[in-house]
Amino acid sequence: MTSTESVQKAPAKDPWDLPDVSGLVVGVLGGTGDQGRGLAYRLARAGQKVIIGSRVAERAAAAAGELGRSVEGIEGADNAECARRSDIVIVAVPWDGHAKTLESLRADLAGKLVVDCVNPLGFDKKGAYALKPEEGSAAEQAAALLPESRVTAAFHHLSAVLLQDEAIEEIDTDVMVLGESRADTDLVQALAGRIPGMRGVFAGRLRNAHQVESLVANLISVNRRYKAHAGLRVTDV
């Protein structure tokens, strides 16, 4: 190459060129709770294979059976089996059981793409308020507890009521996706996009998860004042 020749750079990757995740199995830890159950229902309704996880296999099987009356592709298992058999594992457990659950599943979640959607919140007479874990956020706590997993954060701002409402065809919202690897966040964005009306938007690395998790406290205040089920839309993207 002569000094006058320019170096040809590869074209930038289209941020909306996302992978096909339709064949991946999605596990939902905490899938018997409102948020986990709603996510399991919506993903199965979109054609995803879903395994609901619970501490008690019978509870998971019962929840899967109830949802299976209206959608196909859902089964239940205990948390460990759910983690082992899934390609992507969504963590939708209560905050007070977050650390203990993940510690017990460290080996089962090794090598898995983990999507943490837990919001550390407190409640008092003034309403909901954000808690800040020692690690910085629930997602960062998950990353610290699961060193052999690929931890991302997403699905924080979704209304469980809307997710579970069979009469609603589309969920009109964006999903903020955070993580350290573009390949991993692309997979989670693609998974969010499987649900009609929903779009996954990259929102930074895990160090930015705290403010995303905390925003749920504000949305709870919005919902109480306006009797709504508010979500988020990112403009100009």
Short mmCIF file of C-alpha atoms in Angstrom, two decimals:
data_model
loop_
_atom_site.label_atom_id
_atom_site.label_comp_id
_atom_site.label_asym_id
_atom_site.label_seq_id
_atom_site.Cartn_x
_atom_site.Cartn_y
_atom_site.Cartn_z
CA MET A 1 0.00 0.00 0.00
CA THR A 2 1.37 3.43 -0.95
CA SER A 3 1.18 6.47 1.29
CA THR A 4 -1.61 7.86 -0.86
CA GLU A 5 -3.82 4.82 -0.47
CA SER A 6 -6.41 5.02 2.25
CA VAL A 7 -7.20 2.25 4.68
CA GLN A 8 -10.64 0.85 4.03
CA LYS A 9 -12.65 0.51 7.21
CA ALA A 10 -15.37 -2.06 7.61
CA PRO A 11 -18.84 -0.48 7.60
CA ALA A 12 -20.33 0.13 11.03
CA LYS A 13 -22.70 -2.54 12.22
CA ASP A 14 -26.37 -1.61 11.94
CA PRO A 15 -27.61 -1.41 15.57
CA TRP A 16 -30.95 -2.84 14.46
CA ASP A 17 -29.39 -5.85 12.75
CA LEU A 18 -30.24 -8.30 15.51
CA PRO A 19 -29.87 -12.09 15.67
CA ASP A 20 -32.62 -14.66 15.31
CA VAL A 21 -33.51 -15.91 18.79
CA SER A 22 -36.70 -17.76 17.87
CA GLY A 23 -35.11 -21.17 18.46
CA LEU A 24 -33.69 -20.42 21.91
CA VAL A 25 -35.21 -21.76 25.12
CA VAL A 26 -36.01 -19.04 27.68
CA GLY A 27 -36.17 -19.85 31.36
CA VAL A 28 -37.91 -17.53 33.82
CA LEU A 29 -36.76 -17.81 37.42
CA GLY A 30 -39.59 -16.51 39.56
CA GLY A 31 -41.99 -17.43 36.79
CA THR A 32 -44.85 -18.00 39.23
CA GLY A 33 -44.80 -14.34 40.33
CA ASP A 34 -46.73 -11.64 38.48
CA GLN A 35 -43.81 -10.20 36.48
CA GLY A 36 -42.24 -13.54 35.63
CA ARG A 37 -45.57 -15.09 34.76
CA GLY A 38 -46.40 -12.17 32.48
CA LEU A 39 -43.07 -12.36 30.66
CA ALA A 40 -43.42 -16.13 30.26
CA TYR A 41 -46.88 -15.70 28.79
CA ARG A 42 -45.86 -12.97 26.32
CA LEU A 43 -42.77 -14.80 25.10
CA ALA A 44 -44.64 -18.07 24.65
CA ARG A 45 -47.42 -16.22 22.87
CA ALA A 46 -44.75 -14.89 20.49
CA GLY A 47 -43.65 -18.46 19.76
CA GLN A 48 -40.73 -18.79 22.16
CA LYS A 49 -40.13 -22.04 24.06
CA VAL A 50 -40.41 -21.10 27.75
CA ILE A 51 -39.64 -22.92 31.01
CA ILE A 52 -41.10 -21.46 34.19
CA GLY A 53 -38.87 -21.92 37.22
CA SER A 54 -39.82 -22.00 40.88
CA ARG A 55 -38.31 -23.24 44.13
CA VAL A 56 -41.04 -25.87 44.10
CA ALA A 57 -41.42 -27.82 40.85
CA GLU A 58 -45.12 -28.43 41.47
CA ARG A 59 -45.83 -24.69 41.66
CA ALA A 60 -43.99 -24.15 38.39
CA ALA A 61 -45.89 -26.99 36.73
CA ALA A 62 -49.21 -25.58 37.97
CA ALA A 63 -48.42 -22.10 36.61
CA ALA A 64 -47.32 -23.57 33.28
CA GLY A 65 -50.51 -25.59 33.11
CA GLU A 66 -52.66 -22.52 33.69
CA LEU A 67 -50.84 -20.51 31.04
CA GLY A 68 -50.87 -23.49 28.71
CA ARG A 69 -54.62 -23.19 28.37
CA SER A 70 -54.12 -20.13 26.16
CA VAL A 71 -50.60 -20.52 24.73
CA GLU A 72 -48.35 -23.39 23.71
CA GLY A 73 -44.70 -23.95 24.50
CA ILE A 74 -44.64 -23.46 28.29
CA GLU A 75 -43.57 -26.00 30.88
CA GLY A 76 -42.55 -25.83 34.52
CA ALA A 77 -39.55 -27.06 36.49
CA ASP A 78 -37.66 -26.31 39.66
CA ASN A 79 -35.21 -23.43 39.42
CA ALA A 80 -32.13 -25.59 38.93
CA GLU A 81 -33.63 -27.61 36.08
CA CYS A 82 -35.02 -24.44 34.53
CA ALA A 83 -31.55 -22.88 34.55
CA ARG A 84 -29.82 -25.97 33.16
CA ARG A 85 -32.25 -26.45 30.27
CA SER A 86 -32.50 -22.83 29.13
CA ASP A 87 -30.33 -20.85 26.73
CA ILE A 88 -31.41 -17.49 28.18
CA VAL A 89 -32.48 -17.18 31.81
CA ILE A 90 -34.57 -14.23 33.01
CA VAL A 91 -34.28 -13.49 36.73
CA ALA A 92 -37.64 -12.21 37.99
CA VAL A 93 -37.47 -13.19 41.64
CA PRO A 94 -38.35 -10.84 44.54
CA TRP A 95 -35.49 -8.56 45.57
CA ASP A 96 -35.30 -9.97 49.08
CA GLY A 97 -34.57 -13.42 47.64
CA HIS A 98 -32.34 -12.27 44.78
CA ALA A 99 -28.90 -12.99 46.22
CA LYS A 100 -29.81 -16.27 47.89
CA THR A 101 -31.47 -17.61 44.73
CA LEU A 102 -28.54 -16.76 42.47
CA GLU A 103 -25.96 -18.11 44.93
CA SER A 104 -27.76 -21.45 44.98
CA LEU A 105 -27.85 -21.60 41.15
CA ARG A 106 -24.28 -20.49 40.39
CA ALA A 107 -23.27 -23.83 38.89
CA ASP A 108 -26.53 -24.29 36.99
CA LEU A 109 -26.25 -20.81 35.46
CA ALA A 110 -22.59 -21.15 34.43
CA GLY A 111 -22.19 -20.30 30.75
CA LYS A 112 -25.76 -19.02 30.46
CA LEU A 113 -26.96 -15.63 29.27
CA VAL A 114 -28.69 -14.22 32.35
CA VAL A 115 -31.15 -11.31 32.09
CA ASP A 116 -31.78 -9.63 35.44
CA CYS A 117 -35.02 -7.64 35.64
CA VAL A 118 -35.17 -7.23 39.43
CA ASN A 119 -35.87 -3.79 40.87
CA PRO A 120 -34.55 -3.17 44.43
CA LEU A 121 -37.34 -1.08 45.97
CA GLY A 122 -38.56 -0.07 49.40
CA PHE A 123 -42.02 1.15 50.35
CA ASP A 124 -43.25 3.47 53.07
CA LYS A 125 -46.12 5.90 53.61
CA LYS A 126 -44.69 8.19 50.91
CA GLY A 127 -44.70 5.42 48.33
CA ALA A 128 -41.99 3.48 46.51
CA TYR A 129 -38.33 4.44 46.65
CA ALA A 130 -35.14 2.99 45.21
CA LEU A 131 -32.68 0.94 47.23
CA LYS A 132 -29.00 0.80 46.28
CA PRO A 133 -27.33 -2.57 46.78
CA GLU A 134 -23.73 -2.70 47.96
CA GLU A 135 -22.67 -3.81 44.48
CA GLY A 136 -24.46 -0.80 42.91
CA SER A 137 -27.52 -2.51 41.43
CA ALA A 138 -29.32 -5.82 41.28
CA ALA A 139 -27.67 -6.55 37.93
CA GLU A 140 -24.19 -5.87 39.32
CA GLN A 141 -24.98 -8.08 42.30
CA ALA A 142 -25.95 -10.82 39.85
CA ALA A 143 -22.70 -10.35 37.93
CA ALA A 144 -20.70 -10.61 41.17
CA LEU A 145 -22.52 -13.76 42.26
CA LEU A 146 -22.39 -15.40 38.81
CA PRO A 147 -18.81 -14.95 37.57
CA GLU A 148 -19.18 -17.73 34.98
CA SER A 149 -22.43 -16.34 33.51
CA ARG A 150 -22.99 -13.55 30.98
CA VAL A 151 -25.14 -11.11 32.93
CA THR A 152 -27.32 -8.45 31.31
CA ALA A 153 -30.19 -6.31 32.59
CA ALA A 154 -33.57 -5.68 30.91
CA PHE A 155 -37.39 -5.85 31.24
CA HIS A 156 -37.52 -3.59 34.32
CA HIS A 157 -40.31 -1.22 33.32
CA LEU A 158 -43.06 -3.57 32.19
CA SER A 159 -46.50 -3.66 33.74
CA ALA A 160 -47.34 -7.12 35.01
CA VAL A 161 -51.03 -6.28 34.54
CA LEU A 162 -50.57 -5.56 30.84
CA LEU A 163 -48.28 -8.54 30.31
CA GLN A 164 -50.89 -10.94 31.70
CA ASP A 165 -53.93 -9.39 29.99
CA GLU A 166 -54.87 -11.81 27.19
CA ALA A 167 -57.05 -9.16 25.50
CA ILE A 168 -54.04 -6.92 24.83
CA GLU A 169 -52.36 -7.71 21.50
CA GLU A 170 -49.36 -5.37 21.78
CA ILE A 171 -47.29 -3.96 24.66
CA ASP A 172 -46.43 -0.42 23.62
CA THR A 173 -43.05 0.14 25.27
CA ASP A 174 -39.28 0.12 24.89
CA VAL A 175 -37.04 -2.16 26.94
CA MET A 176 -33.75 -0.71 28.19
CA VAL A 177 -31.02 -3.34 27.76
CA LEU A 178 -27.68 -3.15 29.57
CA GLY A 179 -24.62 -5.37 29.47
CA GLU A 180 -20.90 -5.70 28.85
CA SER A 181 -20.99 -7.61 25.54
CA ARG A 182 -22.68 -6.34 22.40
CA ALA A 183 -23.34 -9.89 21.29
CA ASP A 184 -25.24 -10.52 24.52
CA THR A 185 -27.22 -7.26 24.53
CA ASP A 186 -28.12 -7.85 20.87
CA LEU A 187 -29.63 -11.21 21.86
CA VAL A 188 -31.67 -9.61 24.63
CA GLN A 189 -32.82 -6.78 22.35
CA ALA A 190 -33.91 -9.38 19.81
CA LEU A 191 -35.78 -11.30 22.51
CA ALA A 192 -37.65 -8.15 23.59
CA GLY A 193 -38.53 -7.50 19.95
CA ARG A 194 -40.28 -10.85 19.72
CA ILE A 195 -43.14 -9.38 21.75
CA PRO A 196 -45.44 -7.29 19.51
CA GLY A 197 -45.19 -3.56 20.21
CA MET A 198 -41.99 -3.95 22.22
CA ARG A 199 -38.49 -2.87 21.24
CA GLY A 200 -35.15 -3.50 22.94
CA VAL A 201 -32.84 -0.46 23.13
CA PHE A 202 -29.21 -0.64 24.25
CA ALA A 203 -28.79 1.62 27.30
CA GLY A 204 -25.19 1.15 28.46
CA ARG A 205 -23.07 -1.12 30.56
CA LEU A 206 -24.06 -2.73 33.84
CA ARG A 207 -22.61 0.16 35.84
CA ASN A 208 -25.60 2.17 34.58
CA ALA A 209 -28.17 -0.37 35.79
CA HIS A 210 -28.97 1.35 39.09
CA GLN A 211 -30.77 4.32 37.57
CA VAL A 212 -32.70 2.03 35.21
CA GLU A 213 -33.84 -0.15 38.10
CA SER A 214 -34.61 2.92 40.22
CA LEU A 215 -36.86 4.49 37.59
CA VAL A 216 -39.50 1.90 38.46
CA ALA A 217 -40.18 3.85 41.67
CA ASN A 218 -41.07 6.86 39.53
CA LEU A 219 -43.30 4.79 37.27
CA ILE A 220 -45.17 3.47 40.31
CA SER A 221 -45.88 7.08 41.31
CA VAL A 222 -47.05 7.86 37.76
CA ASN A 223 -49.34 4.85 37.76
CA ARG A 224 -50.89 5.71 41.12
CA ARG A 225 -51.56 9.33 40.19
CA TYR A 226 -52.97 8.67 36.72
CA LYS A 227 -54.49 5.21 37.28
CA ALA A 228 -52.30 3.90 34.45
CA HIS A 229 -49.80 1.16 33.54
CA ALA A 230 -47.04 3.42 32.26
CA GLY A 231 -44.05 2.25 30.26
CA LEU A 232 -41.22 4.02 28.43
CA ARG A 233 -40.49 5.12 24.87
CA VAL A 234 -37.07 6.38 23.78
CA THR A 235 -37.44 9.16 21.19
CA ASP A 236 -35.33 9.81 18.07
CA VAL A 237 -33.91 6.28 17.99
#
